[in-house]
Backbone as a chain_set.jsonl record, in Angstrom:
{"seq": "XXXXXXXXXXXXXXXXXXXXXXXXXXXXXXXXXXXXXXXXXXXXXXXXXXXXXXXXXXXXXXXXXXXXXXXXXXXXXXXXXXXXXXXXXXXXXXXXXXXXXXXXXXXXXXXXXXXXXXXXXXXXXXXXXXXXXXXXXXXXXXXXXXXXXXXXXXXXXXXXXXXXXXXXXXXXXXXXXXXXXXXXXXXXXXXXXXXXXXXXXXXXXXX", "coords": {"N": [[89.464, 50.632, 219.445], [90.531, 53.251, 218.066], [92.222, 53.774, 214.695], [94.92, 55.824, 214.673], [95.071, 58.476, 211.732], [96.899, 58.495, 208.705], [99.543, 60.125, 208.12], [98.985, 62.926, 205.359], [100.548, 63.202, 202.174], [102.346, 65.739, 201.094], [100.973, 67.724, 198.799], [102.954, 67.671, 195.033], [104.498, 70.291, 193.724], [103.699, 71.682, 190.4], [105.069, 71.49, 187.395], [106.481, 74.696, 185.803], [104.652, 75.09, 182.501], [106.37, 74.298, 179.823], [108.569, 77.038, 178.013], [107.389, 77.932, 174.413], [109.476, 77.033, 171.634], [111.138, 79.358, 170.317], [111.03, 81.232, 167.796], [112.849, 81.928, 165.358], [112.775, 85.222, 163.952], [112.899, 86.234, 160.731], [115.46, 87.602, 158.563], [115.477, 90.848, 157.977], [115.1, 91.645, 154.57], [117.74, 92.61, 152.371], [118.658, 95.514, 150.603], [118.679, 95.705, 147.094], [120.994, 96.716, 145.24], [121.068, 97.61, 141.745], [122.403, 96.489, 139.155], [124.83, 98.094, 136.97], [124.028, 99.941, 134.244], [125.354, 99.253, 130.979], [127.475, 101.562, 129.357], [126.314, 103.355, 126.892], [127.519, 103.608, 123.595], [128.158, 106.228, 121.086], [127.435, 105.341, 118.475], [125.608, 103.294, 118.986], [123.164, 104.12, 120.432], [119.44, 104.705, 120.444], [117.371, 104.799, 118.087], [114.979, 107.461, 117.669], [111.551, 106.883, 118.319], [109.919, 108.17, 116.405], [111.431, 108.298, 114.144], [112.204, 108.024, 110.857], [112.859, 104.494, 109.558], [114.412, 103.525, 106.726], [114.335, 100.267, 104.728], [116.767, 99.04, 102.385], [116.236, 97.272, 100.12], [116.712, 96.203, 97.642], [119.145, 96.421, 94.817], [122.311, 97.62, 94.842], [124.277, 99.27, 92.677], [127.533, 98.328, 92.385], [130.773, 100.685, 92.904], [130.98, 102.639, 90.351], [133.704, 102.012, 88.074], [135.707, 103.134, 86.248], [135.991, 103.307, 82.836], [138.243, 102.591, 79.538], [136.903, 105.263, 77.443], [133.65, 104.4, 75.562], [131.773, 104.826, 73.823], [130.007, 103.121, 71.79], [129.973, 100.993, 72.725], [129.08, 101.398, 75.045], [126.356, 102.341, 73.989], [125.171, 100.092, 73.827], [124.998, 98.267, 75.859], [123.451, 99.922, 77.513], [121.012, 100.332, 75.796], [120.258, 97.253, 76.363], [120.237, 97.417, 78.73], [117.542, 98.781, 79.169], [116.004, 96.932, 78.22], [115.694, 94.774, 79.374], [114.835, 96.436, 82.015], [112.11, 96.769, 80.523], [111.055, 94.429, 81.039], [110.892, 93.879, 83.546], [113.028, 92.858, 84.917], [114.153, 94.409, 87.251], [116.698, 94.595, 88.668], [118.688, 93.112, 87.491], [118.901, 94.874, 85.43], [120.16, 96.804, 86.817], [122.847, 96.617, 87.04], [123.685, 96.368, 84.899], [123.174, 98.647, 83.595], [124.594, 100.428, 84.981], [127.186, 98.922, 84.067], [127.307, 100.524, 81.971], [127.365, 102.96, 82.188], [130.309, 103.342, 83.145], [131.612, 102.999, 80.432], [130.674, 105.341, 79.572], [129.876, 108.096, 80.141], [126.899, 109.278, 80.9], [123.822, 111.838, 80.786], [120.934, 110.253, 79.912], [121.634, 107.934, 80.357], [122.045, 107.599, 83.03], [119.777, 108.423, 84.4], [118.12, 106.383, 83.87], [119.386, 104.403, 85.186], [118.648, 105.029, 87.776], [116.271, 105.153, 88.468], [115.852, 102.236, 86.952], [117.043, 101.434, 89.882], [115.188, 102.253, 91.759], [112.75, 100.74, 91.057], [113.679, 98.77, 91.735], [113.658, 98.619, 93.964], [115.455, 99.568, 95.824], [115.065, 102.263, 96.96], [115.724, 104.351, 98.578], [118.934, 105.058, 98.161], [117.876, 105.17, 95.268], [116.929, 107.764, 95.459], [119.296, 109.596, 96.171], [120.537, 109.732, 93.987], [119.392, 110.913, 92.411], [118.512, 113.06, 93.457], [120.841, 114.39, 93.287], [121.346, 114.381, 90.272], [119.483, 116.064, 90.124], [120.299, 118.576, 90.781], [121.82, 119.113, 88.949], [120.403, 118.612, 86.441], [117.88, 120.952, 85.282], [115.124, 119.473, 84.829], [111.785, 118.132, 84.544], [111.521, 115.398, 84.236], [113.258, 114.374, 85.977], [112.895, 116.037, 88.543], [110.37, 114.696, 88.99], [110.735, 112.418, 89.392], [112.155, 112.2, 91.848], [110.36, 113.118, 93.276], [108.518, 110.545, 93.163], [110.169, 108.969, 94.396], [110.295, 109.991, 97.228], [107.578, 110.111, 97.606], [107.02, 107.192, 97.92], [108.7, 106.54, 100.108], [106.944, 107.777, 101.978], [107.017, 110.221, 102.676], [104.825, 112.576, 101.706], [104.248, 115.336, 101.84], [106.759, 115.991, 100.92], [107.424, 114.839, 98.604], [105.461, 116.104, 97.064], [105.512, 118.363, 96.947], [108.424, 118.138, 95.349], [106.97, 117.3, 93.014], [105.237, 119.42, 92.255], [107.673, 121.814, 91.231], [108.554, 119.95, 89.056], [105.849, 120.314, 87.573], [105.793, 122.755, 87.562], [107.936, 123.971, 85.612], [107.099, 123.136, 82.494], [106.672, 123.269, 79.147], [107.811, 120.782, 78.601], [108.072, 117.454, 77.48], [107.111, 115.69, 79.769], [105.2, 116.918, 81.106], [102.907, 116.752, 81.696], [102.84, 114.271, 83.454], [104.085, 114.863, 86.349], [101.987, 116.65, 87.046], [99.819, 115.281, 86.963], [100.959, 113.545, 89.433], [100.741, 115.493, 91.48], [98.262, 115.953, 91.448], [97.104, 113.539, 92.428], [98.307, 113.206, 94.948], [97.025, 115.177, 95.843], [94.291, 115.039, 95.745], [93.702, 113.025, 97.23], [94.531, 113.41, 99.932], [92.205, 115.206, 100.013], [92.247, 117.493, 98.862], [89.719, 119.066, 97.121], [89.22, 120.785, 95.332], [92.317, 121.855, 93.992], [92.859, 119.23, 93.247], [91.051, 118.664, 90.941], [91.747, 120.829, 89.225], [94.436, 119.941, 88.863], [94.441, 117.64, 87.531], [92.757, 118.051, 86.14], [94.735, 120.045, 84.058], [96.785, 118.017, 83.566], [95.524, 116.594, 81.944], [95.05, 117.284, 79.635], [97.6, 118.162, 78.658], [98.59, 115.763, 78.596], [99.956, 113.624, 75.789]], "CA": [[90.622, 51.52, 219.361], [90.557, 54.282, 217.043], [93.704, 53.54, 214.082], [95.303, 56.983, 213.916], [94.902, 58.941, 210.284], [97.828, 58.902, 208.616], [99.486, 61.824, 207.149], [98.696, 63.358, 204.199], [101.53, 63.875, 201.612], [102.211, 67.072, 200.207], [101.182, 68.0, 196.861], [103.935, 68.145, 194.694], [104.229, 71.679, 192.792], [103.391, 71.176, 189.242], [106.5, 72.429, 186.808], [105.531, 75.828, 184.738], [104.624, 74.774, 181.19], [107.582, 74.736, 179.014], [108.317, 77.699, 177.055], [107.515, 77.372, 173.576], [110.596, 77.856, 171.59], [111.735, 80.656, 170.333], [111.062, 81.423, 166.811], [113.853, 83.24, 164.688], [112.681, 86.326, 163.331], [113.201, 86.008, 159.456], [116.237, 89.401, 158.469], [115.003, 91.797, 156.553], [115.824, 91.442, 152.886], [118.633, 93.805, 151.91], [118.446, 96.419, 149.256], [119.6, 95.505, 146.223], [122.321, 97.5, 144.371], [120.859, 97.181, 140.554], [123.513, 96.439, 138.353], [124.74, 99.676, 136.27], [123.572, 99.44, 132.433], [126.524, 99.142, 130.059], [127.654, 102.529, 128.709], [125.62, 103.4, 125.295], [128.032, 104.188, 122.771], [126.949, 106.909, 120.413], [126.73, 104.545, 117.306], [124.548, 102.294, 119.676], [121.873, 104.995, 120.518], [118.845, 104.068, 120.158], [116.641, 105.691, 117.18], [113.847, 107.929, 117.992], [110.417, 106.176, 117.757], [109.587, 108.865, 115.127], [112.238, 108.452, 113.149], [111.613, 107.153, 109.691], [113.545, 103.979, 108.839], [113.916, 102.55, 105.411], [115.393, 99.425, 104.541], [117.029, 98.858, 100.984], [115.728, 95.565, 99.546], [116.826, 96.412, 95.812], [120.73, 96.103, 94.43], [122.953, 98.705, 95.0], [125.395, 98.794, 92.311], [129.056, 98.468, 92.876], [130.762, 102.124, 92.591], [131.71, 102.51, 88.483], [134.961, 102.117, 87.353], [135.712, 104.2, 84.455], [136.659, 101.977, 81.659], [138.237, 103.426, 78.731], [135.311, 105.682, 76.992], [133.629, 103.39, 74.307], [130.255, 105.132, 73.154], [129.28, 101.86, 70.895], [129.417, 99.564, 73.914], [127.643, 102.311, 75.92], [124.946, 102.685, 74.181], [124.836, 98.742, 73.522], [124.803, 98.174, 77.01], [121.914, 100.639, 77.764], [119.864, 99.359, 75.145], [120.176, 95.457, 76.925], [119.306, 97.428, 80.571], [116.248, 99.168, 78.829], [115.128, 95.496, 77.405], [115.184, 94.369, 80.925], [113.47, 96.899, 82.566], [110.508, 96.46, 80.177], [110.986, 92.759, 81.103], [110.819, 94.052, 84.704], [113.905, 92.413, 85.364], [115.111, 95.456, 87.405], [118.077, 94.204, 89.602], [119.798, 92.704, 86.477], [119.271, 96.374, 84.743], [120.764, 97.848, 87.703], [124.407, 95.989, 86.599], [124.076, 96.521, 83.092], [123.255, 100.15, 83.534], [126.112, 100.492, 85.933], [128.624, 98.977, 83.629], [127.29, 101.38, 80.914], [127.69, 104.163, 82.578], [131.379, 103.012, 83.045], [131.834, 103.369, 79.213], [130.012, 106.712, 78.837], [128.451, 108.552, 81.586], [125.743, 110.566, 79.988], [122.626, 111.666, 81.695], [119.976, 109.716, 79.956], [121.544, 106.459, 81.304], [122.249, 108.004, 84.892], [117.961, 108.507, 85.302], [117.397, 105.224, 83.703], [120.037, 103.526, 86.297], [118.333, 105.442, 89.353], [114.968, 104.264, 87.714], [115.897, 100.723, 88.209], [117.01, 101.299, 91.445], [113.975, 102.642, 92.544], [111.886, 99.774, 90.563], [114.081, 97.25, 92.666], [112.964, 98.234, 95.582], [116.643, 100.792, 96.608], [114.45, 103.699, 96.837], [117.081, 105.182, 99.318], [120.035, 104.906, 97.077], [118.032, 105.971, 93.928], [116.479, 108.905, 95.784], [120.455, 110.12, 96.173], [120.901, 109.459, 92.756], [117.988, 111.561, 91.422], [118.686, 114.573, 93.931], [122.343, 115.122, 92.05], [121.112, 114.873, 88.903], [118.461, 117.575, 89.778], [121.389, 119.527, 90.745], [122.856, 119.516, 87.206], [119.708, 118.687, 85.201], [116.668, 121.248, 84.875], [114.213, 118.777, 84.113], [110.872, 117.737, 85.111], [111.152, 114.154, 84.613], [114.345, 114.123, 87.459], [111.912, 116.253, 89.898], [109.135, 113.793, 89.135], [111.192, 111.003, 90.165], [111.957, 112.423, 92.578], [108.781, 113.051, 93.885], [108.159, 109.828, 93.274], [110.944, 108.611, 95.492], [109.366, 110.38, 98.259], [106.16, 108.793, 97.63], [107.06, 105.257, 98.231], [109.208, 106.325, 101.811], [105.64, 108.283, 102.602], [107.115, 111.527, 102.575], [104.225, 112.873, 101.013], [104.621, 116.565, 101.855], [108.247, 116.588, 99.519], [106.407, 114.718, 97.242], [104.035, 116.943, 96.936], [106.589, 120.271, 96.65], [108.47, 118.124, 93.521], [105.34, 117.445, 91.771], [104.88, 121.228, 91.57], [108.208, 121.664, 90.998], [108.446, 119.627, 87.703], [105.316, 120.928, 86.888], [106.338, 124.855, 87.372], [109.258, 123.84, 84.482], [106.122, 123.577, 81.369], [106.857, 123.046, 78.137], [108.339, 119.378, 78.608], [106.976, 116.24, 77.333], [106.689, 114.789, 80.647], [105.08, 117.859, 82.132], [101.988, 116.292, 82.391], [102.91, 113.397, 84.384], [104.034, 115.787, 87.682], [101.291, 117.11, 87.776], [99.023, 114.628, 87.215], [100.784, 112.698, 90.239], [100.245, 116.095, 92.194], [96.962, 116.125, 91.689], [96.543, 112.403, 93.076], [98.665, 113.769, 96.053], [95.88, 116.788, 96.418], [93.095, 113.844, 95.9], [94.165, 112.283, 98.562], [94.673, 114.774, 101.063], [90.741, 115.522, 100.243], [91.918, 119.01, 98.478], [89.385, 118.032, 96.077], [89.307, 121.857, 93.898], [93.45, 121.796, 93.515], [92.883, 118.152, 92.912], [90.455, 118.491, 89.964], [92.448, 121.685, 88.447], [95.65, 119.817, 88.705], [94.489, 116.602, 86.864], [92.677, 118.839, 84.332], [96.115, 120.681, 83.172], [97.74, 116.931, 83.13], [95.062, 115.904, 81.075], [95.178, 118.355, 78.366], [99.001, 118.285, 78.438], [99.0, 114.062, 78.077], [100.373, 113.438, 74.987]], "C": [[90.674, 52.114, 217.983], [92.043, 54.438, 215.957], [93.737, 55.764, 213.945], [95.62, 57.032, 212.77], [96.675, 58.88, 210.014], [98.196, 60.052, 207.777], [99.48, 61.781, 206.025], [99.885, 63.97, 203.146], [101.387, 64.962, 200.764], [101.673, 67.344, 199.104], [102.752, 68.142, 196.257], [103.508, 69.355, 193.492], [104.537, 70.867, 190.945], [104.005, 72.277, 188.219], [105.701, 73.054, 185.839], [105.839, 75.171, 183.251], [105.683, 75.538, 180.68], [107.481, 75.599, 177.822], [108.21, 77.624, 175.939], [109.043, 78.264, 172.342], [110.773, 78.798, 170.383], [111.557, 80.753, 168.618], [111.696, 82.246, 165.92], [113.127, 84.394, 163.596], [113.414, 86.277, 161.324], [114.097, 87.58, 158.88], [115.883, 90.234, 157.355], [115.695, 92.116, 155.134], [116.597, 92.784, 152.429], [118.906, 94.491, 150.514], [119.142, 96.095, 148.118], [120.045, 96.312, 145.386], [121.714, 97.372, 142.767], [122.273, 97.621, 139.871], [123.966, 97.457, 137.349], [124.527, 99.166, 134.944], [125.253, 99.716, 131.883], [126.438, 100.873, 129.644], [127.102, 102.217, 127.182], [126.921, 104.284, 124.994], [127.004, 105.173, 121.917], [126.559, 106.428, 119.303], [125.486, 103.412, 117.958], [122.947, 102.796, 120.281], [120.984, 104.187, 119.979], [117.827, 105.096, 118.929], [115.173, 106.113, 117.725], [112.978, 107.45, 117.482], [109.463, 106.705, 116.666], [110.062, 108.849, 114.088], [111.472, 107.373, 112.141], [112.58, 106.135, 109.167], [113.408, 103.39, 107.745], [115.204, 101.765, 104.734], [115.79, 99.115, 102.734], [116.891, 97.379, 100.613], [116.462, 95.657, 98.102], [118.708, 96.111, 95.511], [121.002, 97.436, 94.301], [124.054, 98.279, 93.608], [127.062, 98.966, 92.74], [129.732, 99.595, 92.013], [131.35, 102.012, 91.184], [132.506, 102.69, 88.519], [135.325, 102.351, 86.161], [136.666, 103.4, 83.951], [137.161, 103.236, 80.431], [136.891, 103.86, 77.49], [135.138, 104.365, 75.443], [132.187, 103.389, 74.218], [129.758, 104.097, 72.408], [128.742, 101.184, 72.074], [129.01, 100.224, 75.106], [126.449, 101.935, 76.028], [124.379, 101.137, 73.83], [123.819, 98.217, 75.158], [123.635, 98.751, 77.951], [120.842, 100.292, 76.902], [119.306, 98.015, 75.637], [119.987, 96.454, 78.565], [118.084, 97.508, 80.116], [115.547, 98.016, 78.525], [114.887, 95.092, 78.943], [114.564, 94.886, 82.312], [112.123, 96.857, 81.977], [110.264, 94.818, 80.323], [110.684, 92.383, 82.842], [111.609, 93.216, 85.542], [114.897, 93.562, 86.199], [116.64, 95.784, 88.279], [119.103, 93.867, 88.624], [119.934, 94.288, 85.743], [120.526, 97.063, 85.424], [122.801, 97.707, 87.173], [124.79, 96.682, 85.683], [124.011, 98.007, 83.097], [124.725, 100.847, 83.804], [127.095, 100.309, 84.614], [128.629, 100.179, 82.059], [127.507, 102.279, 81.517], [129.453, 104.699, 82.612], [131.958, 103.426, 81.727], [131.502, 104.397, 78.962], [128.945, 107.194, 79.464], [128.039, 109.691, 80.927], [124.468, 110.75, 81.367], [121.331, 110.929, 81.764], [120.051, 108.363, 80.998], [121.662, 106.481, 82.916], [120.945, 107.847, 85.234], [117.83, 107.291, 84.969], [118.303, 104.196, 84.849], [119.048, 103.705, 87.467], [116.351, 105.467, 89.05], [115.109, 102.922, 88.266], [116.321, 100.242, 89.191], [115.559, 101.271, 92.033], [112.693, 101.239, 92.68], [112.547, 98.783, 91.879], [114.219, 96.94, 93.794], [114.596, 99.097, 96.276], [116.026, 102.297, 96.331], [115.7, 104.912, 97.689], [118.12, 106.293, 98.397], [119.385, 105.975, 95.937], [117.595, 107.648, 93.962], [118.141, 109.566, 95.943], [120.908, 110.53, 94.997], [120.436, 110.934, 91.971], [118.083, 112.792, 91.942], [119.982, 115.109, 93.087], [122.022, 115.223, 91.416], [120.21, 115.923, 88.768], [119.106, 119.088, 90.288], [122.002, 120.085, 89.483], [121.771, 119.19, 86.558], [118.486, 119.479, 85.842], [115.862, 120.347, 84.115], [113.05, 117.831, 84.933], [110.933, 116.667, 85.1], [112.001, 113.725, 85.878], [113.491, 114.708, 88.216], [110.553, 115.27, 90.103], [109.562, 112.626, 89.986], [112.024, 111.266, 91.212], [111.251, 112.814, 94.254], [108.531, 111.311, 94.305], [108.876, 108.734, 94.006], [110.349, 108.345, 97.231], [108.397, 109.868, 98.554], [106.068, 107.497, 98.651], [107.575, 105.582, 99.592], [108.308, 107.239, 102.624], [106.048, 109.556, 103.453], [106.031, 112.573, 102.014], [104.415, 114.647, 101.237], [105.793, 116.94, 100.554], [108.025, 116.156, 98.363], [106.199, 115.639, 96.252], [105.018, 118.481, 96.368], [107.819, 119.663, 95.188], [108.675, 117.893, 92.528], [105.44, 118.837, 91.785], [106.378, 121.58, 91.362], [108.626, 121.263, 89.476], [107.281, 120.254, 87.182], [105.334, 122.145, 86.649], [106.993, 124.703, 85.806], [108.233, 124.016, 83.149], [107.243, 123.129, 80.051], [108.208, 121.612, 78.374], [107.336, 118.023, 78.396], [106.128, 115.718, 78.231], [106.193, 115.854, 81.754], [103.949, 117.602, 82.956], [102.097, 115.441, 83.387], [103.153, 113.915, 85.794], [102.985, 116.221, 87.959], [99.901, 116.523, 87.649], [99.253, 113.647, 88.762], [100.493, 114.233, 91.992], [98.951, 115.943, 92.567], [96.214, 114.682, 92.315], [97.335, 112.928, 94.746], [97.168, 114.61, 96.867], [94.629, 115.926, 96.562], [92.904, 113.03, 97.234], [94.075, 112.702, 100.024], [93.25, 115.566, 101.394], [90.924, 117.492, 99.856], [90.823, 119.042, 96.935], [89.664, 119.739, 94.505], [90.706, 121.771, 93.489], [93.631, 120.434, 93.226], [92.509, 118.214, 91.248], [91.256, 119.655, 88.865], [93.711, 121.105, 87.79], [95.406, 118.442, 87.732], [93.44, 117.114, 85.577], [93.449, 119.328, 83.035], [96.531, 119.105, 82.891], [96.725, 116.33, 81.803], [95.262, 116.418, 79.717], [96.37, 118.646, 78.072], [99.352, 117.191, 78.084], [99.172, 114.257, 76.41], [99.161, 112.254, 73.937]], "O": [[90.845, 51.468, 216.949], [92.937, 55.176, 216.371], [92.991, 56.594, 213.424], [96.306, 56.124, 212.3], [97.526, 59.141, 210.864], [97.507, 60.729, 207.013], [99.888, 60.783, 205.432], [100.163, 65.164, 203.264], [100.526, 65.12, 199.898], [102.401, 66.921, 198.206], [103.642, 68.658, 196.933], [102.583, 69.35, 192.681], [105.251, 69.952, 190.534], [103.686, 73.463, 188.132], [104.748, 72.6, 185.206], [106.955, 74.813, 182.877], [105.98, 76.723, 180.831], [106.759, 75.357, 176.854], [109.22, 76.976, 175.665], [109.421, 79.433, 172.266], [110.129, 78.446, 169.395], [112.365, 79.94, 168.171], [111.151, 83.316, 165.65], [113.075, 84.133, 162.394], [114.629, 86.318, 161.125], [113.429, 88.61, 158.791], [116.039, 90.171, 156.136], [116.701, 92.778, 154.882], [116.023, 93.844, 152.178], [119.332, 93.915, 149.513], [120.363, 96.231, 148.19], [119.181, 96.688, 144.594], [122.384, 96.384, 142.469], [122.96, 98.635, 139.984], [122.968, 97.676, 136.662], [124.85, 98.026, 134.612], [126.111, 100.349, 132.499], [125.326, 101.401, 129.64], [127.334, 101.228, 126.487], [127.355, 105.229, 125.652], [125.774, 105.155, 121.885], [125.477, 106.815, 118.863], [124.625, 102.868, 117.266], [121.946, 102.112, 120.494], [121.254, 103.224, 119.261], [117.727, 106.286, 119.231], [114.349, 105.296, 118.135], [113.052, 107.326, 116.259], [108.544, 106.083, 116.132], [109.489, 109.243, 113.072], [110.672, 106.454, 112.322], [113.302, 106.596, 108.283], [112.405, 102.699, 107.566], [116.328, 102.123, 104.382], [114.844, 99.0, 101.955], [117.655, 96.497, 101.005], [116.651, 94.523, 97.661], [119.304, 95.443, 96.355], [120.255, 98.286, 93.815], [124.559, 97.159, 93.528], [127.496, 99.873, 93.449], [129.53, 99.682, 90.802], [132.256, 101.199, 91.001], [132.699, 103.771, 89.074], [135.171, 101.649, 85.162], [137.729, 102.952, 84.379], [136.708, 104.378, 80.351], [136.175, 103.073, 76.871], [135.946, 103.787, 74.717], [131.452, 102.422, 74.421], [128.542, 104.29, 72.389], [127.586, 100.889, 72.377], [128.625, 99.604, 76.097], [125.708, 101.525, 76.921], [123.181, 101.01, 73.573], [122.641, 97.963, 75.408], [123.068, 98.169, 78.876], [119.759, 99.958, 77.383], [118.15, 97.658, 75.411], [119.504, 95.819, 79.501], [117.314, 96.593, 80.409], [114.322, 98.128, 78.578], [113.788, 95.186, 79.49], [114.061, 94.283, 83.26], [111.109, 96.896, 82.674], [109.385, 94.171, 79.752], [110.4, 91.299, 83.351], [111.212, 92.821, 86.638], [116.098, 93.675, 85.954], [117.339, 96.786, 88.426], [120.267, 94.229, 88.793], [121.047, 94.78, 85.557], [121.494, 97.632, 84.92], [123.654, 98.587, 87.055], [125.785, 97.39, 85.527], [124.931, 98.585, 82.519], [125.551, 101.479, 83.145], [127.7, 101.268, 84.134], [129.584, 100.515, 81.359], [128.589, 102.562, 81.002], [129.889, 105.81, 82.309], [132.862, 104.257, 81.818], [131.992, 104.767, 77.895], [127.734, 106.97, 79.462], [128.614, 110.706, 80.534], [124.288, 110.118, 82.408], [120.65, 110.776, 82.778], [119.292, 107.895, 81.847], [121.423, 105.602, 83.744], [120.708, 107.211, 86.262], [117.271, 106.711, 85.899], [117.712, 103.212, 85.293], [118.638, 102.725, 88.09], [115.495, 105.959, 89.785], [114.775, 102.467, 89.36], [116.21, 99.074, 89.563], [115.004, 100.358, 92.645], [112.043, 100.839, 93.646], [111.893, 98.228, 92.762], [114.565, 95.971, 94.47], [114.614, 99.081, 97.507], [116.489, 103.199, 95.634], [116.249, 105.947, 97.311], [118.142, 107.489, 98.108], [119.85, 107.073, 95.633], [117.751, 108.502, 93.089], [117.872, 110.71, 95.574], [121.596, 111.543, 94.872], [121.035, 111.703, 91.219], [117.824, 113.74, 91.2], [120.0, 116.112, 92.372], [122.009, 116.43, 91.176], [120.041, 116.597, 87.752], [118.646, 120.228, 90.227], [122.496, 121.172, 89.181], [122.07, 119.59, 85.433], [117.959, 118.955, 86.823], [115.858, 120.386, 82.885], [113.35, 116.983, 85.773], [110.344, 116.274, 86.106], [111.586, 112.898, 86.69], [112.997, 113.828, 88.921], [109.892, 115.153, 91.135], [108.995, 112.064, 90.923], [112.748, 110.312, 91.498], [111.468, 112.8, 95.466], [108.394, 110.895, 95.456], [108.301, 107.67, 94.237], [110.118, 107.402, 97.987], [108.201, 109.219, 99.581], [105.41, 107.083, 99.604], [106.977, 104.958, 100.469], [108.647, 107.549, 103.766], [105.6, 109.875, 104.554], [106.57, 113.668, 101.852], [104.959, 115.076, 100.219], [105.746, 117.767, 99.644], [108.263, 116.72, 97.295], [106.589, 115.859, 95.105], [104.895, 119.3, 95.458], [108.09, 120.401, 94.241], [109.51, 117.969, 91.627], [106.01, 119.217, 90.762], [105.666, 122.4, 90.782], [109.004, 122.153, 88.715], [107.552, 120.893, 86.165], [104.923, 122.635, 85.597], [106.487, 125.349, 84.888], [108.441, 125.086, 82.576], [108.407, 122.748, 80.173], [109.416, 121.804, 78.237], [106.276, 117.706, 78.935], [104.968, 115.353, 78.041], [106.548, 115.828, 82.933], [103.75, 117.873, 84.14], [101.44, 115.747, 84.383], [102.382, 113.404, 86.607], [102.748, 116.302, 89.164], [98.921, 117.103, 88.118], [98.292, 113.096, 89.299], [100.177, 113.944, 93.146], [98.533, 115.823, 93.719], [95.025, 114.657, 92.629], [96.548, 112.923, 95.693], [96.615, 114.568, 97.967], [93.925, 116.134, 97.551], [91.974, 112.615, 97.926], [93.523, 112.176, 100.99], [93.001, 116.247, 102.389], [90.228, 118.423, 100.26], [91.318, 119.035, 95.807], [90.067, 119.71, 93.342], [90.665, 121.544, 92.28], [94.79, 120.253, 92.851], [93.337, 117.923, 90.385], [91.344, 119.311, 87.687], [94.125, 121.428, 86.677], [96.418, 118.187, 87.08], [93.382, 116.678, 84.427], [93.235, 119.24, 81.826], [96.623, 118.936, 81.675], [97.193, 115.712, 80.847], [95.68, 115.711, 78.799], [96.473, 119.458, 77.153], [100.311, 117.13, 77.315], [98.453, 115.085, 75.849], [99.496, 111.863, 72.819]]}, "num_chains": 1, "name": "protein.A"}
């Protein structure tokens, strides 16, 4: 006797692979607003990268107070700066000049003040100094030092105009010296014929 087969159970359906989930989209980064710059004042400007700055290292003196006149202790007082500029003490001059001037403002001691400015490193200052007095003094040694103002803050062009300048003026002791520092100007510059002319006249004019 033949066992009847028995039945065959269904398959069971086989569940759809689970979706994988869902990955959030990362939000697109939002523009940022840059913060507004501070208002520039106009003392806060910024200086043109051409501009020429120059810093005063030297002593300014404090503005003179006119003392009652007293020509002795003037010219005392300018005698004891002059000792200390040949001592190349030129910051202490700068005082002593100053308070002489106070007693008896003349012009020799005005160039020798704005002298040891210059020496002490306030080229600025003594270049201010040295333009007034070439307002009121005709004289080649104020356009020299002048010049020679210029020089040092590498102006060389105004320099250069006055050096010829003091030397135009002639018949002055110190006529040679302008235009001997012209002619290192013109040396320089590779003008070598207004070089050699101009330190020929200084030579023959040196004292």
């Amino acid at each position: 006797k033949v066992a009847s087969a028995q039945p065959t159970a269904a398959p069971q359906p086989v569940p759809p692979p689970a979706a994988p989930p869902a990955v959030k989209q990362p939000e697109p980064p939002k523009p940022s607003v840059p913060t507004p710059a501070p208002a520039v004042t106009k003392t806060e400007q910024a200086t043109p990268p051409d501009a020429k700055e120059t810093k005063n290292v030297g002593v300014e003196p404090a503005p003179v107070v006119k003392r009652e006149p007293n020509p002795a202790k003037a010219k005392e007082l300018h005698a004891e700066g002059m000792a200390l500029m040949k001592a190349f003490k030129y910051a202490e001059a700068v005082k002593v000049l100053a308070e002489s001037l106070a007693y008896n403002d003349n012009s020799d001691c005005a160039i020798d003040l704005s002298v040891a400015m210059m020496e002490s490193g306030d080229v600025t200052n003594a270049l201010l100094r040295f333009q007034d007095l070439a307002t009121s003094l005709r004289s080649a040694k104020v356009y020299m030092y002048v010049g020679h103002c210029q020089a040092r803050m590498k102006n060389l062009r105004e320099a250069g105009a006055w050096y010829r300048r003091g030397a135009a003026l002639g018949k002055e002791q110190v006529d040679w010296e302008p235009r001997w520092q012209l002619g290192q100007l013109e040396l320089a510059d590779k003008n070598f014929a207004d070089a050699a002319k101009s330190l020929k006249e200084a030579e023959e004019m040196a004292p």
